[in-house]
Coordinates of C-alpha atoms and ligand atoms in Angstrom, one line a residue:
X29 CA -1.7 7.4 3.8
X30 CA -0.4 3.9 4.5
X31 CA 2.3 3.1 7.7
X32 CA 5.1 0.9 6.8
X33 CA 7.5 -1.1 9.1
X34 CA 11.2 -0.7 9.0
X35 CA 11.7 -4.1 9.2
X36 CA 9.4 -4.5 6.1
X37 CA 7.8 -7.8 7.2
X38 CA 4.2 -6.4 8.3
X39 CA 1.0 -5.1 6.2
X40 CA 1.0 -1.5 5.9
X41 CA -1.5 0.1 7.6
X42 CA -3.3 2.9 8.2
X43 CA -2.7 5.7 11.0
X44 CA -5.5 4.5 13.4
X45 CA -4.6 0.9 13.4
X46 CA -0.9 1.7 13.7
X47 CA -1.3 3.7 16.4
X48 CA -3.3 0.9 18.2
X49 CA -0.5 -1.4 17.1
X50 CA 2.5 0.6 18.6
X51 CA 5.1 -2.0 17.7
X52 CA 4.8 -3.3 14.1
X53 CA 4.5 -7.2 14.4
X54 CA 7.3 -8.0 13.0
X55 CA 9.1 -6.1 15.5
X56 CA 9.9 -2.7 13.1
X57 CA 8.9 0.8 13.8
X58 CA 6.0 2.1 11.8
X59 CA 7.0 5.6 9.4
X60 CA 4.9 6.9 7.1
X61 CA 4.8 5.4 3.5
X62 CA 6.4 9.0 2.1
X63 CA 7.1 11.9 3.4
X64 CA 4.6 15.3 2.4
X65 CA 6.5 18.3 1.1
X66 CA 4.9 21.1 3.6
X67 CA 7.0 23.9 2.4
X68 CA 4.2 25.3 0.4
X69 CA 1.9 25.7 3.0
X70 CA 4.2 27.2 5.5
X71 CA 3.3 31.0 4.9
X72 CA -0.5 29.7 5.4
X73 CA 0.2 28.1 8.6
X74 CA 2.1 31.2 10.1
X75 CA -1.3 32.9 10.8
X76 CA -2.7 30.2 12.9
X77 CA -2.7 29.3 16.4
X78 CA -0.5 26.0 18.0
X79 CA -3.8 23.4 17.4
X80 CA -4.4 24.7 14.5
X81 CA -1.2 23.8 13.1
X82 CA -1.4 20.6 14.5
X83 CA -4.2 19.8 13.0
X84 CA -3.0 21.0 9.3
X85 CA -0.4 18.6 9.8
X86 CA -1.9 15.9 11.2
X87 CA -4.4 15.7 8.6
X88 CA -1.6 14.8 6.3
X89 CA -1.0 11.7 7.8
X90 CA -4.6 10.9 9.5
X91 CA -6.2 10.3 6.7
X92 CA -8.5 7.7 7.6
X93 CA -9.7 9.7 10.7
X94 CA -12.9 11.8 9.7
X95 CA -11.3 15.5 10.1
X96 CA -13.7 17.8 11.9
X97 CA -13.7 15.0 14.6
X98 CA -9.7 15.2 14.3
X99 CA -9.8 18.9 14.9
X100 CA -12.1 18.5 17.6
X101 CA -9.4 15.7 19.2
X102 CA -6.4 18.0 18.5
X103 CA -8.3 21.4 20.2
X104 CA -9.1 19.3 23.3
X105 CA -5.7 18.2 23.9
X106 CA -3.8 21.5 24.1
X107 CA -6.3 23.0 26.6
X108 CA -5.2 21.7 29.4
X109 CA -1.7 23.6 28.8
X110 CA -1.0 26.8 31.2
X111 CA 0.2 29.0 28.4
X112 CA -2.1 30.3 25.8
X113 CA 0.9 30.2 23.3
X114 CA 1.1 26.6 24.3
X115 CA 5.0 26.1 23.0
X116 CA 6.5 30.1 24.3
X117 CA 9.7 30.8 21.8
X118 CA 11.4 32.8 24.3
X119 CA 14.7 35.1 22.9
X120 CA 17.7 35.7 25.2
X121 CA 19.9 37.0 23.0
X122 CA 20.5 37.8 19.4
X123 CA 21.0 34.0 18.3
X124 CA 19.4 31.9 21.3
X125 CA 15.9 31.5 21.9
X126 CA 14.4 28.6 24.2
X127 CA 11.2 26.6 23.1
X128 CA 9.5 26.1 26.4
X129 CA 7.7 22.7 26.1
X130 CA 6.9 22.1 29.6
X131 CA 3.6 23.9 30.3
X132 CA 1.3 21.0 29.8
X133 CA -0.2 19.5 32.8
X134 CA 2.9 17.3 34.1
X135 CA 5.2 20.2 32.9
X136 CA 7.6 18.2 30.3
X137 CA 7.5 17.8 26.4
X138 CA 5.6 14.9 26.8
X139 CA 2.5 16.2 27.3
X140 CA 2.4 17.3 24.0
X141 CA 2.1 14.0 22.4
X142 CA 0.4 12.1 25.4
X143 CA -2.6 14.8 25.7
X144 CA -3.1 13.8 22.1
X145 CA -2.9 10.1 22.2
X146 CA -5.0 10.2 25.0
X147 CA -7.7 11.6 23.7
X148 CA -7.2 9.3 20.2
X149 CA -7.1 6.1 22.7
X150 CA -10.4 7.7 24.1
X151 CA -12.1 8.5 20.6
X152 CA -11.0 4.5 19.6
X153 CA -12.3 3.0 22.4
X154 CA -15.7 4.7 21.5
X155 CA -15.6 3.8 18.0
X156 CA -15.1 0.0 18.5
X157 CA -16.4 -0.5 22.1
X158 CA -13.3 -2.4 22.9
X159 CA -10.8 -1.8 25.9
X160 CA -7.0 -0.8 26.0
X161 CA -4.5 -1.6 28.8
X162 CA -1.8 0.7 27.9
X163 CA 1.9 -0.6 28.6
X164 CA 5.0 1.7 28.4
X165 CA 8.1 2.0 30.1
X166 CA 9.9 5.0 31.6
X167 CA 12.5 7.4 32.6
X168 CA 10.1 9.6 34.3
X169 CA 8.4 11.6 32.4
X170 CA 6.9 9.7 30.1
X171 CA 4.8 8.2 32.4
X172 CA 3.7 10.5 34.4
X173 CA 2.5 12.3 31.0
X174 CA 0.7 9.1 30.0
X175 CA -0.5 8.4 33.1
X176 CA -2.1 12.3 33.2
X177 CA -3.2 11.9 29.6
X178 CA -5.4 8.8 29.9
X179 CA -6.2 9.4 33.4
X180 CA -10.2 9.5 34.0
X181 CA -11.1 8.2 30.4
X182 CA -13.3 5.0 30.4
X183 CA -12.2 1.7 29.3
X184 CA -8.2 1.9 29.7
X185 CA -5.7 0.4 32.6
X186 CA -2.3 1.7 32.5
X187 CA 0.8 -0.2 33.5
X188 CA 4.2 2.0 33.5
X189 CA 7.7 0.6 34.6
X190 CA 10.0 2.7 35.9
X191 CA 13.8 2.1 37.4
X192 CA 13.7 2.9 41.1
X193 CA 15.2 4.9 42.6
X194 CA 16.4 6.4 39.0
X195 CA 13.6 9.2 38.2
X196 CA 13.4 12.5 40.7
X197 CA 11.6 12.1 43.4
X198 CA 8.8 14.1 41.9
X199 CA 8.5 12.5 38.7
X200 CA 8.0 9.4 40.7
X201 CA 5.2 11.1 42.9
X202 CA 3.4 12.7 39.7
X203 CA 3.1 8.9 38.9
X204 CA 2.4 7.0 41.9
X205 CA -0.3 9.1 43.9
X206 CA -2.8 9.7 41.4
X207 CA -5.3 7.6 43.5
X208 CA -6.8 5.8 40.8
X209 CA -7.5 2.7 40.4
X210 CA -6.6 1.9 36.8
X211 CA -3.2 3.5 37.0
X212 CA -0.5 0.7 38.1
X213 CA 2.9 2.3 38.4
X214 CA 5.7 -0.8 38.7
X215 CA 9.2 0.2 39.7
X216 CA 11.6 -2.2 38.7
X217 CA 14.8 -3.1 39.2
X218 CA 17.9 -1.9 36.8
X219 CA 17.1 0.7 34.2
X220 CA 15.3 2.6 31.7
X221 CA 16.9 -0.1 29.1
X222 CA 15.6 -3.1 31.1
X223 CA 11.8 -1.9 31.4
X224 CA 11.8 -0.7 27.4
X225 CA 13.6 -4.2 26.7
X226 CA 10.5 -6.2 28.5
X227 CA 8.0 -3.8 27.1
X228 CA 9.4 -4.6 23.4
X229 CA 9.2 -7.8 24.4
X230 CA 5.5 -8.5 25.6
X231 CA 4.8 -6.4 22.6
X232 CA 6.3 -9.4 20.4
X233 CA 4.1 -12.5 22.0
X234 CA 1.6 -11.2 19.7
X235 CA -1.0 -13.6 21.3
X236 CA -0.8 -11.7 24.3
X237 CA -0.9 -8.1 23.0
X238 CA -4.3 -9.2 21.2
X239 CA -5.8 -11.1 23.9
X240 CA -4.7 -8.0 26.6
X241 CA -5.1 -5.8 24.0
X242 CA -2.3 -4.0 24.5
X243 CA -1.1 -0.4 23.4
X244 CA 1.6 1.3 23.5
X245 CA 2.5 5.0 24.6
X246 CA 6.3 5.5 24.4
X247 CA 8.0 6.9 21.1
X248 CA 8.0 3.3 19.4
X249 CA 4.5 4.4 18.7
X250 CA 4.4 7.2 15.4
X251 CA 1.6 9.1 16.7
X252 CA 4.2 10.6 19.6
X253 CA 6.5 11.6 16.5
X254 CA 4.5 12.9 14.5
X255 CA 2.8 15.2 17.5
X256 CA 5.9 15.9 18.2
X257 CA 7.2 17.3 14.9
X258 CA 4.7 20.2 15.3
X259 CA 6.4 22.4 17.7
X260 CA 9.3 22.4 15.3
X261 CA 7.3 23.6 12.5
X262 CA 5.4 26.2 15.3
X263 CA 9.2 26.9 16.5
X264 CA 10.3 28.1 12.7
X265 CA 7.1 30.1 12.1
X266 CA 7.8 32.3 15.1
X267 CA 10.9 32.9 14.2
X268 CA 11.7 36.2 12.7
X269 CA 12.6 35.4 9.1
X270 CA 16.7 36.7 9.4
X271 CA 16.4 34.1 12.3
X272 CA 15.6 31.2 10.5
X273 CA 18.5 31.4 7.6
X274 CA 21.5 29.3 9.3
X275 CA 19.6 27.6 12.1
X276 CA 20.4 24.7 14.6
X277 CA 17.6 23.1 16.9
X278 CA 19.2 21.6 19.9
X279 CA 17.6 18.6 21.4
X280 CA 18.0 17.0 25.1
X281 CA 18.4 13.5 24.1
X282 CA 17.7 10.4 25.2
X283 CA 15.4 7.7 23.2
X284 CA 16.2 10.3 20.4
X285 CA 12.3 10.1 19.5
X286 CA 12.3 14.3 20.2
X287 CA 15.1 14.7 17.5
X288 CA 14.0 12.5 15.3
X289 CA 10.8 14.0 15.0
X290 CA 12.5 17.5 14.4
X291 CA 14.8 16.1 11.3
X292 CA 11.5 14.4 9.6
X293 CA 9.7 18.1 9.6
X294 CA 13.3 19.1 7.5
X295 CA 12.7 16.0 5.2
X296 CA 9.2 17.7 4.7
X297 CA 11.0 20.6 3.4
X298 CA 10.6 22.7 6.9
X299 CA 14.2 24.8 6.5
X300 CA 16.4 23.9 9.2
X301 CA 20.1 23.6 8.6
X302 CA 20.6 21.2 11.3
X303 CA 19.9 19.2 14.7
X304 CA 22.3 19.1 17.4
X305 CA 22.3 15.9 19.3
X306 CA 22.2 16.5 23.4
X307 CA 23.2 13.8 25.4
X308 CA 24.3 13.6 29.3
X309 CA 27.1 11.2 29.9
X310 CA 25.2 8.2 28.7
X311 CA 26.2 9.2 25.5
X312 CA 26.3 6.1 23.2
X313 CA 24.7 9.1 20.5
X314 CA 27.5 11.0 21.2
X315 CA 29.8 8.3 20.0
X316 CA 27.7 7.3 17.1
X317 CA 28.1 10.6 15.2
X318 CA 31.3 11.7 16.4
X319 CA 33.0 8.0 15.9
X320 CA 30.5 6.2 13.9
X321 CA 30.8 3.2 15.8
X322 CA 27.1 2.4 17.9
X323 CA 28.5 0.9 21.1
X324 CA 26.3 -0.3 24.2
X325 CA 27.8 0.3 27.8
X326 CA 25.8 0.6 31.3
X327 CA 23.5 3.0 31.9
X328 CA 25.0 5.5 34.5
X329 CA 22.8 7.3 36.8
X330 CA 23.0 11.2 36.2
X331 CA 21.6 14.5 36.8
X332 CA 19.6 14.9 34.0
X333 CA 18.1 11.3 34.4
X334 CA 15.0 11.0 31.9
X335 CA 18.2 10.9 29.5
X336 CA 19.3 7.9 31.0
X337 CA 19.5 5.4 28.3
X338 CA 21.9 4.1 26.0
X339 CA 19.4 1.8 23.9
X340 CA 17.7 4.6 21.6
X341 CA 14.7 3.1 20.0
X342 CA 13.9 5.3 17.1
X343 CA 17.6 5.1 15.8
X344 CA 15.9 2.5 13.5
X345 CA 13.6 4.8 12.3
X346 CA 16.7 7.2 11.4
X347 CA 18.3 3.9 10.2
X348 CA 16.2 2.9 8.3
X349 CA 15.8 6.2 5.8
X350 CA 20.0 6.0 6.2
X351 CA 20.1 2.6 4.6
X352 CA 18.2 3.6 1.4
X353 CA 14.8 2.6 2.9
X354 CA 15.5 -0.7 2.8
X355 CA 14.1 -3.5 5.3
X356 CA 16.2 -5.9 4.8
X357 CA 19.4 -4.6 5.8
X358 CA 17.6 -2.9 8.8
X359 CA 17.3 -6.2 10.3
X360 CA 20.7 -7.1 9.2
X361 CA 21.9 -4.0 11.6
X362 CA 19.4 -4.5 14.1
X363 CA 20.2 -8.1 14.7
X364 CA 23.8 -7.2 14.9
X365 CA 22.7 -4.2 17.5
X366 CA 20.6 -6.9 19.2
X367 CA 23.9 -9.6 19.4
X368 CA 26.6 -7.9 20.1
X369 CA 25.6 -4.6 21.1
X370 CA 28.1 -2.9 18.4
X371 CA 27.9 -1.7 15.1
X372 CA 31.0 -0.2 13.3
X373 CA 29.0 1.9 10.5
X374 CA 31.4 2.6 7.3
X375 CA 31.9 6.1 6.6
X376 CA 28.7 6.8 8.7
X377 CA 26.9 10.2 7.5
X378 CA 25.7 12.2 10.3
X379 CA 23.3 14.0 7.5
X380 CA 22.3 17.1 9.3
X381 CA 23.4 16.2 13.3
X382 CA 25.4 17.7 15.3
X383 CA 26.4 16.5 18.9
X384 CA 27.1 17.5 22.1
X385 CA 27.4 15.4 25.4
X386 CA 27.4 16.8 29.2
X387 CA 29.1 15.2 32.2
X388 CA 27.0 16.1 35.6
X389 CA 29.6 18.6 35.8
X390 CA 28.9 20.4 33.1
X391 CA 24.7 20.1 33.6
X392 CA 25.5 22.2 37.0
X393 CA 27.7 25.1 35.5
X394 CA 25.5 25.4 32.7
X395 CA 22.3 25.3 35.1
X396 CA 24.9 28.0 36.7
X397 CA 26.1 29.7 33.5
X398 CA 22.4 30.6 31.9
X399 CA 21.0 31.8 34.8
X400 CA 24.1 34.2 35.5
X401 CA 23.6 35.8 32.0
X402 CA 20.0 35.9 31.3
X403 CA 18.6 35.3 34.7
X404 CA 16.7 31.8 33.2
X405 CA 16.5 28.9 35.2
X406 CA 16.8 25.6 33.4
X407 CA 16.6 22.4 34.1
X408 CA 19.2 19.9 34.3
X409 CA 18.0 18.1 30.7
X410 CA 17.5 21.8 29.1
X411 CA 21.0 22.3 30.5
X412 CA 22.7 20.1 28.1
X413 CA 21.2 22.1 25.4
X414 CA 23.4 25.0 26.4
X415 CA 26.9 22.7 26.0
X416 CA 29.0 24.7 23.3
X417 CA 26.4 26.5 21.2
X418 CA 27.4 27.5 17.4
X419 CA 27.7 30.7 17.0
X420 CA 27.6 31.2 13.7
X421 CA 23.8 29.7 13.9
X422 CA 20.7 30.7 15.6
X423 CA 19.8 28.3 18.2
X424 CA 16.7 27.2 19.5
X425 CA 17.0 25.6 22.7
X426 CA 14.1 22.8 23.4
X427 CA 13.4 23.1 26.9
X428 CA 11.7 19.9 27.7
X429 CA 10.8 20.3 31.5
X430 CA 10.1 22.6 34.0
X431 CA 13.1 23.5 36.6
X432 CA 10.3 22.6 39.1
X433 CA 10.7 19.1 38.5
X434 CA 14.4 18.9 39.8
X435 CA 14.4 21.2 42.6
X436 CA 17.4 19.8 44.3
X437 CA 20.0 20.3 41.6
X438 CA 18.7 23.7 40.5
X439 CA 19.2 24.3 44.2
X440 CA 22.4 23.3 44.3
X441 CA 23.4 24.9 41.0
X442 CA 22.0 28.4 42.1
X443 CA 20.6 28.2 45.3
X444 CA 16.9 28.8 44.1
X445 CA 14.4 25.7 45.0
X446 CA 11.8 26.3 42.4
X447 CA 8.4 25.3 42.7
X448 CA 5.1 25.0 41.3
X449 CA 2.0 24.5 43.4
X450 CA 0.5 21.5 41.4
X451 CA 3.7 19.0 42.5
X452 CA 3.9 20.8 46.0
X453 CA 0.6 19.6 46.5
X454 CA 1.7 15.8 45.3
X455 CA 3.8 15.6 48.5
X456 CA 0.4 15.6 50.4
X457 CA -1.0 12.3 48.9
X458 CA 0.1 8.7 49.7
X459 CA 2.7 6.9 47.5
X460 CA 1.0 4.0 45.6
X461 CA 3.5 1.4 43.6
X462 CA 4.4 -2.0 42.8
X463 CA 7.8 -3.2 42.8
X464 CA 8.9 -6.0 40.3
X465 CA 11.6 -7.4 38.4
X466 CA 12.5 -6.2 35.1
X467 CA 11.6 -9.5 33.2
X468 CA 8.5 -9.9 30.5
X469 CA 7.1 -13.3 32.6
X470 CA 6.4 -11.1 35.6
X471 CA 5.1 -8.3 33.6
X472 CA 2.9 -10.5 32.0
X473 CA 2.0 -12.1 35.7
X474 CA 0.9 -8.6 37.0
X475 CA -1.4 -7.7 33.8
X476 CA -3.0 -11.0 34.2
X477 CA -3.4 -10.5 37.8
X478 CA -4.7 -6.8 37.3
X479 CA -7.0 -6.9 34.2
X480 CA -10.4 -9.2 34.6
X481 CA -11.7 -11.1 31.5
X482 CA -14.0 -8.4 30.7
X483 CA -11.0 -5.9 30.2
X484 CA -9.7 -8.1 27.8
X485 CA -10.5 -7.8 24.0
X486 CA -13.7 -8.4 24.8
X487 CA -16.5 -5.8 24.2
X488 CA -17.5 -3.4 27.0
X489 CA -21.2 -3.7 27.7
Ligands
PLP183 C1 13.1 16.1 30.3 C2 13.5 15.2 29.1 N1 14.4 15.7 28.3 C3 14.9 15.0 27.2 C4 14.5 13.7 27.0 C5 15.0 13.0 25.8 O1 14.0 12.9 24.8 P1 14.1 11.7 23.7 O2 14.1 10.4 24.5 O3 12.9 11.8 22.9 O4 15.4 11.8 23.1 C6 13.5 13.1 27.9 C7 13.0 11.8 27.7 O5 13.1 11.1 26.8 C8 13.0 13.9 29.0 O6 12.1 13.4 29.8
LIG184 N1 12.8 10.1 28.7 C1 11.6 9.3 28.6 C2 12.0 7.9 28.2 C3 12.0 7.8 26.7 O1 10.7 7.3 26.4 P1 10.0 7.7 25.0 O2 9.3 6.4 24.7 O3 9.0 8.7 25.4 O4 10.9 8.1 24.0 C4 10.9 9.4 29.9 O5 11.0 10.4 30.5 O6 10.2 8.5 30.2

């Protein structure tokens, strides 16, 4: 299978050098060249366990990779989680369940990407000998998931911005006191939107990224999508079969990367009536299908703050398949996006979205509400799922962190202060960061600085 850009001015490629490309050159985001039907081989798949699945489905778009070397890759990176079922579908009532994605080893959805592309960064830098200095940007848990999925492996240096001040206090520690010495967390100044902004950026001085070889680990890069579409298809195949007739996934949203990945396993024939789209108050996504006008505003701190962005990167990916699949007219919208920071779309077709959005408010009586009915704690992101449920659909919930990551509001929703022992024990270690400006010439300064020659695209000896 061949990777295509949506901007349609890069070679297609295959799925190990897109993922070490991240950003196509020309800018675009890579998507597969078509889409497999996997409706046939659902009833298959319902017997095996979570890697398994991953790796059926992987297969389909890894095609260059050798396979039993794939499925050794895929087993690895789901061992590390603390549940056996690895994704729990967990029913509270007759037409909500919860998909609990946060028992990976930094306790968000992440992990169930990063794990992976961790351990395909590792199994590249073995094949070719070369180094990667991984660049990302994020809203906290990203990072941390990253930063935990390439931590110890040989040959990579990780740089992650985050806005200060604007991820929880323990997101920030799960990042910054790893004590190791290829792990540079940089907290910069404004938001989410600035650090993605100068990632994109340094990704496009494509002298750079070569000479740094540099790689990328947020949702710009397909391999996070596509690992991410497998809980979906795990979700449906635990379902019981009346369950799955009329049935709505409802997505915390933010970079809508999660989403996204959930409405590509439906144009693979996986049957899901439709998406619902979860933001927090920065709800430019909100907007866009209620209004169908795409607007940029500020970025405004909130309680669920991993979902606070208002520059969603894999709406071009969505666009892109909502234009007719054609290139052209994605750069068209995406200059326009770029320029004005409006689009007014005509008659815009939410396809199979729906949308919810959640003031602070709301994320506290909801935190409130689900734990006074089914004595559940969620956390503040998870809360948004529970805005205004359909109930004339079964809804799976995607529960994509652990409470014990935002102790403070879940305290001051219900009074409880959860915690888990492995982020106690961060408050024990010494806070290691480096503050910098949100601009691509002092990001590039730092990697300079930090990476020696031999780090560089050279070969390791
Ligand atoms: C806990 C949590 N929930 C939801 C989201 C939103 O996911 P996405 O950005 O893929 O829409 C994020 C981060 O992106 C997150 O960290
Ligand atoms: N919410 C994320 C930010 C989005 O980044 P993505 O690249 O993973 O979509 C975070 O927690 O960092």
């Amino acid at each position: 299978m061949q990777f295509i850009s949506t901007r349609g001015q890069s070679e297609p490629l295959e799925f190990s050098a897109a993922v070490e490309a991240g950003l196509a050159p020309d800018g675009g985001l890579y998507l597969p060249d078509s889409l497999p039907d996997i409706s046939s081989k659902l009833s298959e798949w319902e017997r095996y366990d979570y890697a398994r699945v991953c790796f059926e489905f992987m297969r389909l778009f890894a095609t260059d990779y050798d396979e039993s070397e794939l499925q050794r890759i895929i087993g690895q990176s789901y061992k590390k989680f603390a549940d056996k079922r690895i994704a729990p579908l967990v029913q509270l009532d007759e037409k909500t369940h919860v998909l609990e994605l946060f028992h990976g080893p930094t306790l968000a959805f992440k992990d169930f990407a990063l794990q992976l592309l961790g351990n395909l960064y590792e199994a590249q830098i073995k094949r070719t000998g070369s180094s990667i200095n991984v660049l990302g940007a994020t809203s906290g848990d990203t990072g941390s998931a990253a930063i935990h999925g390439l931590l110890g492996k040989e040959g990579v240096n990780i740089f992650i911005l985050y806005p200060d001040g604007r991820v929880s206090p323990l997101q920030e520690r799960q990042m910054t006191t790893t004590g190791a010495t290829n792990v540079y967390p940089i907290s910069i100044t404004g938001s989410f939107d600035d650090g993605q902004a100068a990632v994109k950026d340094l990704f496009g001085d494509l002298e750079f990224k070569a000479e740094y070889h540099l790689s990328a680990i947020n949702s710009i890069n397909l391999a996070r999508i596509l690992a991410q579409c497998v809980y979906y298809i795990w979700a449906w195949l635990r379902l019981p079969e009346a369950a799955r007739a009329n049935l709505e996934f409802v997505v915390p949203t933010g970079n809508f990367g999660n989403v996204l990945a959930g409405w590509l396993t439906q144009q693979m024939g996986l049957p899901v009536s439709s998406f619902r789209v979860a933001t927090n108050q920065n709800d430019i996504l909100y907007r866009l299908f209620t209004t169908g006008t795409y607007a940029v505003d500020d970025v405004k701190p909130s309680l669920a703050p991993s979902m606070d962005i208002q520059i969603a990167s894999n709406f071009e990916r969505f666009l892109f398949y909502k234009v007719g699949q054609n290139p052209e007219k994605v750069r068209e919208l995406m200059k326009q996006m770029r320029e004005t920071g409006k689009v007014d779309f005509d008659a815009f077709d939410p396809d199979s979205f729906t949308t919810s959005r959640s003031e602070d408010g709301d994320i506290e009586r909801l935190i409130k509400e689900v734990h006074e009915r089914y004595n559940y704690i969620v956390d503040p992101h998870t809360a948004c799922g529970f805005q205004t449920l359909d109930p004339d659909k079964t809804s799976v919930i995607l529960s994509t962190a652990s409470p014990a990551k935002f102790p403070d509001v879940i305290e001051s929703a219900i009074g409880i202060h959860p915690t888990v022992d492995s982020l106690e024990k961060l408050k024990t270690y010494p806070i290691v960061t480096y503050p910098l400006p949100a601009d691509k010439e002092a990001i590039r300064a730092f990697i300079k600085e930090h990476v020696s020659s031999g780090e560089k695209q050279e070969e390791k000896s």
